[in-house]
Amino acid sequence: MLYPSSFLAPAFAVLAVFFFLPTVFNFVYAFTDWSAFHDDIRPVGLANVKAVLSNGALLSSLRITIVYAVLVAIMQTGFGLGLALLLERDTRINRFARVVFFIPVLMSALAVGYTFQALLKPDGPLNGLLGALIGQQVTIPWLGSTTWTVVTVAFVNSWKWMGLAMVIFLAGLKTIPADVLEAARIDGAGRWRTFLSIRFPLIAPAVTFNVATALLGSFNGFDTILATTGGGPAQQTEVLDIYIFRVYGNGLFAQATTMSLALLLLVALLAFPVIGYLRKRERVL
Amino acid sequence: MKTRGLSRAAAAATCGALLLAGCSAGNPGTSSAPAGPVTTAWPDPGAGLQGVTLTLWMSTQTAAMADNVIKSFEAKTGAKITKVVIPDVYETNAPTKLATGAKPDLATWQPTGSMLALLKPSTDLQSLDGAPWLARQTPAIQKLGVVNGHHYAAFVNVPSVLGVFYNKSVFQKAGITSPPKNFSELLADAQKIKAKGVAPFFGAAGDQWPTQWWPQVLLAEASKKGLWERVSQNKEKFTDPEILGAVRQFQDMVKQGLFNQDDKTSKYTESGPALLKGEAAMVLQLTSFASLMQSTADTATIDREIGWFPISKDGNIATSVPGGDNALVAFKTGDPKREAGARQFLRFWLETYYPDYVKSAGTVSIEPAVPTPAGVPEAVKQATAALDDAAGSMQQNAAVNPDFYVNLANMVNGTMTPEQVTSTTQSQFAQLAQALGIQGF
């Protein structure tokens, strides 16, 4: 049965107000002098673009954002796939374990961040545990390394979301026809060969979804990082959203908007090739 | 500001240069005139205010400071005060909330020129010129919280000054009998303490912001000679020898290992216990650091264990940094009843209730007629006394407040040189000054 297209109006109205309008404003404000310091808003052309490009912090934040997003995509997908394979069989213990691993997905990202901040202190429980295992004091500053802390926060974020990736992979694994797997077994394929040649190619849509959501979602990484490191040490985990937040807090609203525009462009530039490549993999199905 | 702002922007885009000039930026105190003292009525502190609800924004640090005042004010006047605690970082989140159109009647706020600028004082804040409580306060306080000649902040607490809190036992063990008389002596004492195996200073670079105090105390004398005013006029830069030298000195101290080993990850809250336990000999901090120590030790213990002295490059000049727990601002909301109610609340706090407030808060009185209660640590009293001769900090005297501390924390972590710290800070300063419409940028 066909419904009149006017039925779409309410949905489009909501879309216009809550999506299109803010996006348009994002473009407009990026070319003005909007700030906390005065009410007037005047156009300033490309002055904000020049200002944010002249500052090395934007490029540094972009680099950190990309590193962080790639790390999250790899870890989250990897952890999710590992868990899905581990908990694939429908036993009572596995069903319980799936629930346990899904709990962090439901937790507040800030709560997760603060919990890990406490766990990872130089005199925190993790170092305490390691110290007890090796029999001497361990004081690794997990969140204090200017090189490795970005890996640590990517791990924390991946830990939080790996339950979701697990569920998506489990759904993918469950759709593989039993006769295909049985045929492979009759043909003499071992577990590893079956996984590489049959199971992994057949869950390509799940891989696409997990990699795309983890990678592109992490470009907007904010809450977990804010709670664990606040962008430190030495701004080495200051992803673009945290940098934008800081600039916005300084009252430079237009420049923050210009940076969010840069983020939008970056995500768009990366999203199309990444999703395009992953979708291409699915065509074998 | 939003839709109106967009239409203005669109209009400005089509109106040409003349119109653009007409829409000049609202530099505090230069655009629309604030309500002057002549027309401002100051309602009786105890007058009835039934049916009036006032909203008060507070930070997590100041969340409880007004509880008793609010209770008493509501009981006396019938008004209702809705307290809204804005999550950290307050100084970032409150202006963000304001930008969305939300506006409280009152808020606690850091009463410095650079921080008040974020609230657009000339157009958005009530002028407190001629407020009856001003004459009751000490002369040093009366000079603060002023932007372009107008009072915008009501001080309820004594402003913080920077000084060194030190552990008396550690000093004694290192053979130090009297506090240092200048920065060179301080560094010499630090070496003596280091030789005893104790960290001379506790730095909390994990929180970033405490890093900025070191260059600032080294610049106290320069500040008295108008350094920050010259920086605000673009006549002197962060990259010039004065400020660069102070940053280099701080880096030198870090390189010499004069700070705690876990400086890079340590937090401000860890500095109080570390000093009390003698794990570090000294902490350079604001007067409000005493409150941190009071959360784990009583006043008698603090007085027995902890001493205080101000320090500067050539002497013992303290540096004044009014903080977010020192003052309140009242917003122009467009509702005369609520605006008057906000002024009445401030009168109630600073006149009727002030003796009870200092007693319940255990704080130094800023009104000579109201005695400071017993139980205030000696260090706080000394810091308060040092306020009279204090130099102004960057926050207090400069036109805007760049992220100096972020860059300094980067230097502590080894990712920035002093030259990079000062050049990055200078460019941030210039950006903010341009946004504020300051001439010369």
XYZ file of C-alpha atoms in Angstrom:
726
model
C 0.000 0.000 0.000
C 1.281 3.453 -0.932
C 1.083 6.341 1.504
C 1.019 10.010 0.401
C 4.491 11.563 0.431
C 3.185 14.288 2.751
C 3.461 11.667 5.492
C 7.214 12.285 5.318
C 6.791 15.937 6.289
C 7.079 15.522 10.082
C 10.230 13.447 9.722
C 11.742 15.953 7.320
C 10.792 18.839 9.620
C 12.682 17.183 12.477
C 15.592 16.457 10.156
C 15.661 20.072 8.964
C 15.610 21.568 12.445
C 17.969 19.175 14.175
C 20.322 18.253 11.349
C 20.303 20.509 8.290
C 19.982 23.808 10.165
C 22.892 23.177 12.591
C 25.016 21.992 9.664
C 24.262 25.165 7.723
C 25.014 27.262 10.815
C 28.275 25.386 11.201
C 29.271 26.548 7.732
C 28.091 30.125 8.286
C 29.670 30.707 11.692
C 33.019 29.381 10.480
C 33.331 32.516 8.371
C 32.361 35.042 11.059
C 33.992 36.556 14.155
C 31.491 34.960 16.569
C 33.024 34.941 20.054
C 32.147 35.143 23.717
C 33.454 38.689 23.883
C 30.786 40.580 21.954
C 27.227 40.157 20.689
C 27.864 41.330 17.154
C 28.702 38.698 14.590
C 30.451 39.937 11.468
C 31.693 38.030 8.438
C 35.464 37.770 8.296
C 36.000 35.708 5.162
C 38.751 33.152 5.469
C 40.396 34.744 8.519
C 39.439 31.824 10.786
C 40.727 29.272 8.306
C 44.041 31.139 8.152
C 44.144 31.440 11.956
C 43.557 27.738 12.619
C 45.960 26.672 9.875
C 48.704 28.990 11.125
C 48.498 27.243 14.473
C 50.347 23.904 14.514
C 47.911 22.657 17.156
C 45.191 21.945 14.590
C 47.419 19.734 12.457
C 48.808 18.055 15.570
C 45.262 17.347 16.818
C 44.265 16.009 13.410
C 47.251 13.658 13.432
C 46.409 12.429 16.942
C 42.749 11.999 15.950
C 43.669 9.820 12.980
C 46.117 7.711 15.033
C 43.522 7.285 17.779
C 40.720 6.370 15.353
C 42.837 3.806 13.496
C 43.970 2.245 16.790
C 40.379 2.032 18.028
C 39.200 0.535 14.732
C 41.882 -2.162 14.892
C 41.518 -2.959 18.597
C 37.727 -2.779 18.796
C 37.236 -4.951 15.732
C 39.930 -7.365 16.856
C 38.602 -7.704 20.400
C 35.028 -8.032 19.121
C 35.938 -10.740 16.625
C 38.000 -12.625 19.190
C 35.156 -12.563 21.703
C 32.585 -13.580 19.093
C 34.653 -16.592 18.044
C 35.308 -17.501 21.659
C 31.672 -17.254 22.690
C 30.066 -18.487 19.463
C 28.678 -21.754 20.786
C 25.372 -21.369 22.571
C 26.312 -22.787 25.947
C 24.995 -21.399 29.231
C 28.431 -20.093 30.219
C 28.897 -18.386 26.847
C 25.509 -16.697 27.064
C 26.425 -15.379 30.506
C 29.854 -14.229 29.287
C 28.267 -12.368 26.338
C 26.130 -10.395 28.789
C 29.173 -9.610 30.919
C 31.166 -8.341 27.932
C 28.208 -6.259 26.778
C 27.865 -4.428 30.119
C 30.601 -1.835 29.367
C 28.655 -0.803 26.240
C 25.805 0.251 28.508
C 28.040 2.106 30.948
C 28.646 5.844 30.810
C 31.802 6.631 28.836
C 32.806 9.122 31.527
C 32.411 6.491 34.238
C 34.574 4.100 32.221
C 37.184 6.826 31.729
C 37.356 7.776 35.388
C 37.490 4.120 36.440
C 40.450 3.467 34.142
C 42.114 6.694 35.286
C 42.053 5.324 38.836
C 43.148 1.831 37.733
C 46.082 3.122 35.703
C 47.653 5.519 38.221
C 51.354 4.882 38.908
C 50.339 3.730 42.410
C 47.052 2.245 41.167
C 45.627 -1.275 41.278
C 46.999 -2.403 37.881
C 50.591 -1.630 38.852
C 49.868 -3.168 42.267
C 48.726 -6.385 40.592
C 51.729 -6.458 38.262
C 54.015 -5.787 41.222
C 52.488 -8.694 43.169
C 52.976 -11.003 40.175
C 56.628 -10.178 39.572
C 57.522 -9.586 43.199
C 58.784 -6.011 42.937
C 57.279 -2.540 42.879
C 55.833 -1.427 39.530
C 55.162 2.280 38.913
C 54.434 2.489 35.176
C 52.742 5.839 34.386
C 50.212 4.337 31.946
C 48.627 7.718 31.348
C 51.854 9.722 31.588
C 53.754 8.669 28.468
C 53.857 11.176 25.648
C 54.247 8.258 23.201
C 52.099 5.395 24.482
C 49.185 7.027 26.301
C 47.260 7.409 23.033
C 47.421 3.599 22.725
C 46.172 3.249 26.298
C 43.156 5.530 25.764
C 42.392 3.780 22.461
C 42.420 0.512 24.388
C 40.050 1.938 27.019
C 37.598 3.065 24.344
C 37.891 -0.264 22.517
C 37.291 -2.124 25.788
C 34.114 -0.131 26.313
C 32.716 -0.843 22.835
C 34.070 -4.336 22.127
C 30.816 -5.893 23.377
C 28.921 -4.191 20.590
C 31.410 -5.386 17.964
C 31.083 -8.887 19.470
C 27.294 -8.858 19.064
C 27.553 -7.705 15.419
C 30.110 -10.438 14.659
C 28.007 -13.041 16.456
C 25.026 -12.051 14.315
C 27.234 -12.411 11.221
C 28.592 -15.785 12.287
C 25.088 -17.094 12.944
C 24.020 -16.349 9.368
C 26.631 -18.684 7.856
C 24.735 -21.717 6.504
C 25.591 -24.937 8.341
C 25.808 -26.896 5.060
C 28.619 -24.641 3.785
C 30.639 -25.310 6.927
C 29.856 -29.007 6.722
C 30.982 -29.095 3.072
C 34.254 -27.451 4.073
C 34.742 -30.003 6.822
C 34.047 -32.900 4.404
C 36.563 -31.354 2.000
C 39.126 -31.656 4.762
C 39.427 -27.997 5.806
C 40.687 -27.526 9.351
C 39.344 -24.850 11.755
C 41.901 -22.248 10.721
C 41.380 -22.869 6.963
C 37.582 -22.775 7.471
C 37.891 -19.487 9.291
C 40.164 -17.854 6.689
C 38.440 -19.133 3.574
C 34.800 -19.460 4.588
C 33.794 -17.802 7.814
C 35.760 -14.547 7.646
C 34.768 -13.735 4.026
C 31.146 -14.516 4.832
C 31.030 -12.023 7.722
C 32.270 -9.189 5.493
C 29.165 -7.020 6.142
C 29.828 -7.294 9.895
C 33.457 -6.286 9.346
C 32.316 -3.302 7.245
C 29.897 -2.178 9.923
C 32.318 -2.634 12.819
C 35.323 -1.007 11.153
C 33.289 1.883 9.778
C 31.494 2.653 13.043
C 34.656 2.272 15.141
C 36.831 4.341 12.801
C 34.393 7.097 11.939
C 32.882 7.164 15.410
C 36.325 7.604 16.935
C 36.918 10.747 14.919
C 34.388 12.197 17.343
C 36.203 10.696 20.333
C 35.744 12.923 23.352
C 34.169 11.586 26.527
C 36.432 8.636 27.330
C 39.572 10.647 26.563
C 38.380 13.632 28.562
C 37.810 11.428 31.602
C 41.050 9.454 31.357
C 43.631 12.048 30.321
C 41.829 15.315 29.527
C 44.025 15.471 26.416
C 47.326 15.095 28.269
C 50.110 14.406 28.801
C 51.522 17.288 26.816
C 48.439 17.325 24.542
C 49.443 13.930 23.139
C 45.889 12.600 23.465
C 44.262 15.908 22.582
C 42.069 14.738 19.726
C 40.328 17.352 17.646
C 37.098 17.350 19.672
C 38.972 18.074 22.897
C 40.950 20.812 21.148
C 37.714 22.302 19.795
C 36.211 22.178 23.276
C 39.217 24.041 24.699
C 39.131 26.720 22.006
C 35.367 27.081 22.444
C 35.855 27.429 26.198
C 38.344 30.220 25.567
C 35.496 32.129 23.943
C 36.694 31.747 20.349
C 33.431 30.239 19.112
C 33.945 30.917 15.388
C 37.380 29.325 15.337
C 36.021 26.279 17.154
C 33.304 26.080 14.497
C 35.940 26.301 11.758
C 37.764 23.383 13.340
C 34.581 21.323 13.520
C 34.176 22.024 9.817
C 37.690 20.695 9.277
C 36.694 17.558 11.211
C 33.561 17.181 9.097
C 35.656 17.374 5.922
C 38.191 14.902 7.286
C 35.507 12.361 8.196
C 33.834 12.789 4.802
C 37.152 12.389 2.969
C 37.972 9.214 4.857
C 34.488 7.729 5.102
C 33.883 7.344 1.366
C 37.074 5.449 0.461
C 37.002 3.303 3.619
C 33.362 2.294 3.256
C 33.822 1.945 -0.517
C 36.728 -0.465 -0.026
C 34.916 -2.513 2.599
C 31.768 -2.728 0.491
C 33.866 -3.951 -2.418
C 34.998 -6.854 -0.266
C 31.363 -7.781 0.256
C 30.722 -8.175 -3.476
C 32.229 -11.672 -3.403
C 29.232 -12.782 -1.367
C 22.739 35.144 20.169
C 22.024 32.502 17.570
C 19.303 33.431 15.102
C 19.705 37.107 15.799
C 23.421 36.604 15.335
C 22.904 34.874 12.018
C 20.658 37.611 10.704
C 23.188 40.188 11.821
C 25.931 38.317 10.094
C 23.868 38.090 6.934
C 22.989 41.767 7.124
C 26.584 42.706 7.724
C 27.648 40.698 4.711
C 25.469 42.830 2.457
C 25.713 46.213 4.061
C 29.268 47.125 3.170
C 32.117 48.674 5.040
C 30.213 51.533 6.625
C 27.728 49.271 8.285
C 30.513 46.926 9.315
C 32.268 49.775 11.064
C 29.028 50.596 12.818
C 28.791 47.070 14.203
C 32.114 47.290 15.985
C 32.992 44.654 18.554
C 31.669 45.137 22.029
C 34.810 45.765 24.004
C 33.781 45.717 27.681
C 32.900 49.140 28.849
C 33.030 50.715 25.431
C 29.665 49.838 23.959
C 26.306 50.202 25.597
C 26.672 51.865 28.952
C 26.158 49.785 32.095
C 23.544 50.716 34.629
C 25.162 53.510 36.577
C 25.128 53.918 40.303
C 22.724 56.845 40.025
C 19.845 54.745 38.776
C 20.613 51.531 40.632
C 18.397 50.829 43.612
C 19.800 48.667 46.393
C 16.887 46.883 48.050
C 16.880 46.353 51.780
C 18.622 43.010 52.497
C 15.670 41.693 54.487
C 12.814 42.937 52.272
C 10.128 40.408 51.279
C 10.732 38.625 47.979
C 7.833 36.145 47.896
C 7.333 34.615 44.464
C 10.808 35.544 43.217
C 13.064 32.695 42.109
C 16.739 33.371 41.500
C 19.100 31.005 39.715
C 22.656 30.751 41.015
C 25.378 29.010 38.970
C 28.254 27.471 40.874
C 31.241 25.297 40.072
C 31.824 21.921 41.693
C 34.527 23.534 43.852
C 32.147 26.231 45.109
C 29.053 24.013 45.186
C 28.536 24.150 48.961
C 29.949 27.570 49.814
C 26.618 29.407 49.678
C 24.354 26.757 51.203
C 23.974 28.455 54.599
C 23.569 31.921 53.066
C 20.879 30.641 50.702
C 18.978 28.930 53.515
C 19.069 32.048 55.639
C 18.134 34.370 52.740
C 15.189 32.186 51.743
C 13.939 32.065 55.340
C 14.249 35.828 55.764
C 12.820 37.024 52.419
C 10.633 34.204 51.092
C 12.650 34.123 47.868
C 13.636 30.836 46.268
C 17.194 30.299 45.098
C 17.812 27.513 42.620
C 21.417 26.394 42.780
C 22.802 24.939 39.547
C 26.186 23.252 39.729
C 27.928 23.449 36.352
C 30.323 20.521 35.814
C 34.067 21.037 35.459
C 35.714 22.814 33.759
C 33.419 25.584 35.020
C 35.310 28.408 33.310
C 34.782 26.602 29.995
C 31.336 25.128 30.482
C 29.613 28.208 31.914
C 30.444 30.467 28.912
C 29.412 27.611 26.610
C 26.064 27.416 28.386
C 25.706 31.195 28.197
C 26.351 31.025 24.447
C 23.324 28.747 24.117
C 21.134 31.505 25.565
C 20.897 30.281 29.171
C 21.432 33.035 31.729
C 21.397 32.789 35.531
C 20.688 35.655 37.917
C 23.919 35.123 39.826
C 27.087 33.099 39.423
C 30.354 32.553 41.200
C 33.126 33.707 38.874
C 36.845 34.435 38.791
C 36.817 38.214 39.254
C 39.722 39.133 36.971
C 39.547 41.367 33.908
C 40.436 38.555 31.524
C 37.850 36.144 32.930
C 35.120 38.772 33.314
C 35.593 39.592 29.615
C 34.131 36.150 28.816
C 30.854 37.292 30.401
C 30.609 40.501 28.333
C 30.398 42.674 31.471
C 29.342 45.930 29.817
C 26.228 44.442 28.272
C 25.445 41.268 30.209
C 26.437 41.958 33.830
C 24.904 44.300 36.374
C 27.263 47.057 37.413
C 27.831 46.935 41.169
C 29.152 50.497 41.348
C 27.974 52.184 44.516
C 27.002 48.904 46.186
C 26.553 49.573 49.928
C 28.931 46.760 50.922
C 31.885 48.151 48.954
C 32.714 50.807 51.539
C 32.771 48.112 54.227
C 35.485 46.104 52.473
C 39.238 46.570 52.733
C 40.778 49.071 50.277
C 42.718 46.292 48.491
C 39.471 44.444 47.737
C 37.706 47.603 46.581
C 40.212 47.937 43.755
C 39.488 44.458 42.377
C 36.761 43.053 40.142
C 36.777 46.241 38.076
C 36.550 46.381 34.268
C 36.898 49.747 32.543
C 36.222 51.574 35.797
C 33.089 49.650 36.749
C 32.691 47.077 39.517
C 31.259 43.840 38.215
C 32.252 41.358 40.914
C 31.110 41.139 44.528
C 33.943 39.722 46.621
C 32.808 37.365 49.367
C 36.189 35.809 50.151
C 39.713 37.051 50.404
C 41.447 36.806 47.005
C 44.107 34.154 46.707
C 47.763 35.100 46.447
C 50.600 32.882 45.273
C 53.079 31.817 47.898
C 55.127 28.847 49.018
C 53.643 26.468 51.581
C 56.490 24.571 53.224
C 56.912 21.667 55.607
C 58.679 22.998 58.700
C 60.198 19.640 59.717
C 61.730 19.074 56.273
C 63.236 22.570 56.358
C 64.642 21.887 59.813
C 66.170 18.554 58.768
C 67.847 20.281 55.819
C 69.281 22.894 58.185
C 67.189 25.762 56.853
C 66.375 28.109 59.693
C 64.581 30.959 57.953
C 62.513 31.285 54.772
C 64.417 32.448 51.648
C 64.577 36.167 50.907
C 64.570 35.857 47.103
C 64.429 33.290 44.323
C 68.180 32.559 44.372
C 67.965 31.694 48.062
C 64.917 29.544 47.356
C 66.878 27.561 44.763
C 69.821 27.196 47.154
C 67.464 25.852 49.833
C 65.946 23.504 47.272
C 69.373 22.013 46.590
C 69.935 21.458 50.329
C 66.580 19.645 50.566
C 67.311 17.570 47.456
C 70.604 16.498 49.017
C 68.569 15.010 51.903
C 66.626 12.852 49.425
C 63.358 14.777 49.592
C 61.664 16.384 46.575
C 62.084 20.156 47.105
C 58.887 21.071 45.224
C 55.660 19.209 44.517
C 54.540 19.932 40.975
C 51.185 18.740 39.668
C 51.757 18.917 35.922
C 49.197 16.119 35.491
C 46.600 18.818 36.146
C 48.533 21.239 33.933
C 47.283 24.500 35.519
C 49.637 24.569 38.544
C 52.600 24.918 36.152
C 51.779 28.525 35.349
C 52.497 29.768 38.871
C 56.295 29.449 38.589
C 56.859 31.935 35.746
C 54.260 34.207 37.315
C 56.036 34.559 40.671
C 59.285 35.151 38.776
C 57.517 38.026 37.027
C 56.073 39.691 40.152
C 58.465 42.662 40.076
C 57.957 43.078 36.327
C 54.194 42.928 36.843
C 54.435 45.811 39.303
C 56.228 47.775 36.591
C 53.346 47.242 34.172
C 54.433 44.083 32.334
C 50.922 42.689 31.758
C 49.557 46.076 30.719
C 52.340 46.325 28.102
C 51.596 42.779 26.929
C 47.907 43.732 26.663
C 48.821 46.684 24.449
C 51.079 44.483 22.274
C 54.063 46.604 23.335
C 55.767 43.585 24.883
C 55.453 39.922 23.993
C 55.696 36.576 25.742
C 58.661 35.909 23.451
C 60.563 38.947 24.776
C 63.386 38.363 27.292
C 61.349 39.088 30.439
C 58.729 36.330 30.158
C 60.958 33.980 28.151
C 63.578 34.255 30.909
C 61.027 33.250 33.559
C 59.932 30.253 31.490
C 63.562 29.218 30.970
C 64.173 29.470 34.708
C 61.215 27.166 35.344
C 62.502 24.676 32.774
C 65.905 24.786 34.420
C 64.307 23.856 37.761
C 62.543 20.897 36.132
C 65.771 19.759 34.469
C 67.634 19.972 37.777
C 65.153 17.487 39.228
C 63.792 19.853 41.859
C 60.252 18.452 41.490
C 58.685 15.170 42.596
C 59.474 12.252 40.297
C 55.839 11.760 39.272
C 55.343 15.473 38.533
C 54.091 14.746 34.997
C 51.120 12.685 36.178
C 50.504 14.184 39.628
C 47.302 16.013 40.436
C 46.675 19.119 42.507
C 44.728 17.110 45.086
C 47.805 14.972 45.732
C 49.947 17.987 46.607
C 48.275 18.668 49.992
C 48.847 15.186 51.468
C 52.379 15.063 49.964
C 53.331 18.305 51.729
C 51.757 17.307 55.037
C 53.545 13.942 54.970
C 56.852 15.640 54.120
C 57.184 13.748 50.820
C 57.834 17.144 49.278
C 59.225 20.178 51.069
C 57.332 22.943 49.287
C 54.255 23.631 47.191
C 53.864 26.904 45.292
C 50.145 27.490 45.322
C 47.237 29.847 45.854
C 45.954 30.678 49.341
C 43.036 28.312 48.669
C 45.547 25.449 48.909
C 44.993 25.720 52.678
C 41.444 24.411 52.156
C 42.889 21.333 50.470
C 45.073 20.681 53.509
C 42.129 21.361 55.824
C 40.287 18.471 54.199
C 42.826 16.038 55.681
C 44.246 17.882 58.714
C 42.973 20.181 61.435
C 44.093 23.781 61.830
C 46.387 22.995 64.790
C 48.254 20.369 62.744
C 48.549 22.706 59.757
C 49.866 25.539 61.946
C 52.358 23.184 63.586
C 53.630 21.504 60.394
C 53.223 24.056 57.623
C 54.693 27.515 57.093
C 54.162 30.039 54.303
C 56.193 32.720 52.579
C 55.728 34.749 49.405
C 58.456 34.631 46.773
C 59.451 36.657 43.730
C 62.585 37.023 41.626
C 64.280 39.622 43.818
C 62.358 39.404 47.052
C 59.208 38.348 48.848
C 56.419 39.903 46.819
C 53.257 37.840 46.607
C 51.272 37.566 43.369
C 47.539 38.095 43.487
C 45.257 35.682 41.605
C 41.591 36.196 42.514
C 39.926 32.809 42.091
C 36.554 31.371 41.208
C 35.583 30.990 44.877
C 36.255 34.634 45.681
C 33.381 36.462 44.085
C 29.943 36.499 42.512
C 28.567 38.329 39.501
C 24.957 39.381 38.858
C 23.574 39.111 35.340
C 21.315 41.499 33.453
C 18.360 39.245 32.763
C 15.889 41.870 31.567
C 13.594 41.124 34.530
C 13.818 44.116 36.928
C 12.374 42.103 39.829
C 14.965 39.363 39.543
C 17.814 41.791 38.900
C 16.879 43.682 42.086
C 16.531 40.335 43.884
C 20.073 39.406 42.845
C 21.424 42.701 44.199
C 19.462 42.118 47.407
C 20.965 38.642 47.789
C 24.474 40.086 47.473
C 23.628 42.766 50.079
C 22.263 40.095 52.380
C 25.417 37.961 52.022
C 27.901 40.825 52.405
C 26.084 42.891 55.009
C 23.448 41.111 57.109
C 24.905 37.622 56.971
C 28.633 38.334 56.637
C 29.678 37.729 60.296
C 27.871 34.369 60.241
C 29.361 33.542 56.835
C 33.004 34.004 57.857
C 32.334 31.975 60.993
C 30.692 29.049 59.197
C 33.212 29.118 56.337
C 36.189 29.529 58.677
C 37.605 32.162 56.373
C 39.436 35.463 56.700
C 37.071 38.435 56.830
C 37.441 41.049 54.102
C 35.400 43.560 56.094
C 37.489 45.270 58.812
C 34.438 45.595 61.064
C 33.858 41.832 60.999
C 36.495 39.871 62.935
C 38.190 36.854 61.401
C 37.018 33.783 63.335
C 39.295 31.433 65.243
C 40.363 28.311 63.366
C 41.750 30.000 60.269
C 45.231 28.587 59.534
C 48.118 30.969 60.181
C 49.315 30.536 56.589
C 46.026 31.902 55.289
C 46.300 34.941 57.578
C 49.846 35.586 56.350
C 48.777 35.227 52.729
C 45.942 37.651 53.312
C 48.313 40.174 54.860
C 50.595 39.846 51.828
C 47.744 40.873 49.546
C 48.236 44.592 50.261
C 51.634 44.653 48.568
C 50.942 41.903 46.031
C 51.722 42.117 42.326
C 48.961 41.322 39.857
C 49.037 37.984 38.070
C 48.563 37.539 34.343
C 44.938 36.581 35.031
C 44.403 39.744 37.009
C 46.225 42.335 34.928
C 46.309 41.037 31.363
C 43.395 41.687 29.030
C 42.896 38.035 28.144
C 43.898 34.692 29.586
C 45.681 32.405 27.092
C 46.441 28.722 27.735
C 49.893 29.518 29.145
C 49.567 26.550 31.502
C 48.915 24.021 28.722
C 52.101 25.065 26.953
C 54.092 25.030 30.195
C 52.810 21.525 30.989
C 53.997 20.494 27.530
C 57.418 21.874 28.411
C 57.467 19.890 31.654
C 56.678 16.806 29.559
C 59.536 17.645 27.229
C 57.503 18.274 24.087
C 58.002 22.058 23.957
C 60.976 24.345 24.414
C 60.662 27.647 26.321
C 60.775 29.416 22.941
C 57.854 27.316 21.673
C 55.936 27.882 24.915
C 56.216 31.646 24.638
C 55.557 31.871 20.899
C 52.478 29.611 21.119
C 51.174 31.546 24.116
C 51.768 34.845 22.316
C 49.798 33.713 19.282
C 46.925 32.529 21.533
C 47.045 35.856 23.358
C 46.868 37.754 20.061
C 43.921 35.669 18.852
C 41.971 36.317 22.039
C 42.891 40.006 22.035
C 41.710 40.301 18.439
C 38.424 38.619 19.347
C 38.037 41.096 22.191
C 38.694 43.962 19.797
C 41.741 45.314 21.600
C 43.656 47.913 19.640
C 47.152 46.952 18.550
C 46.329 43.327 17.706
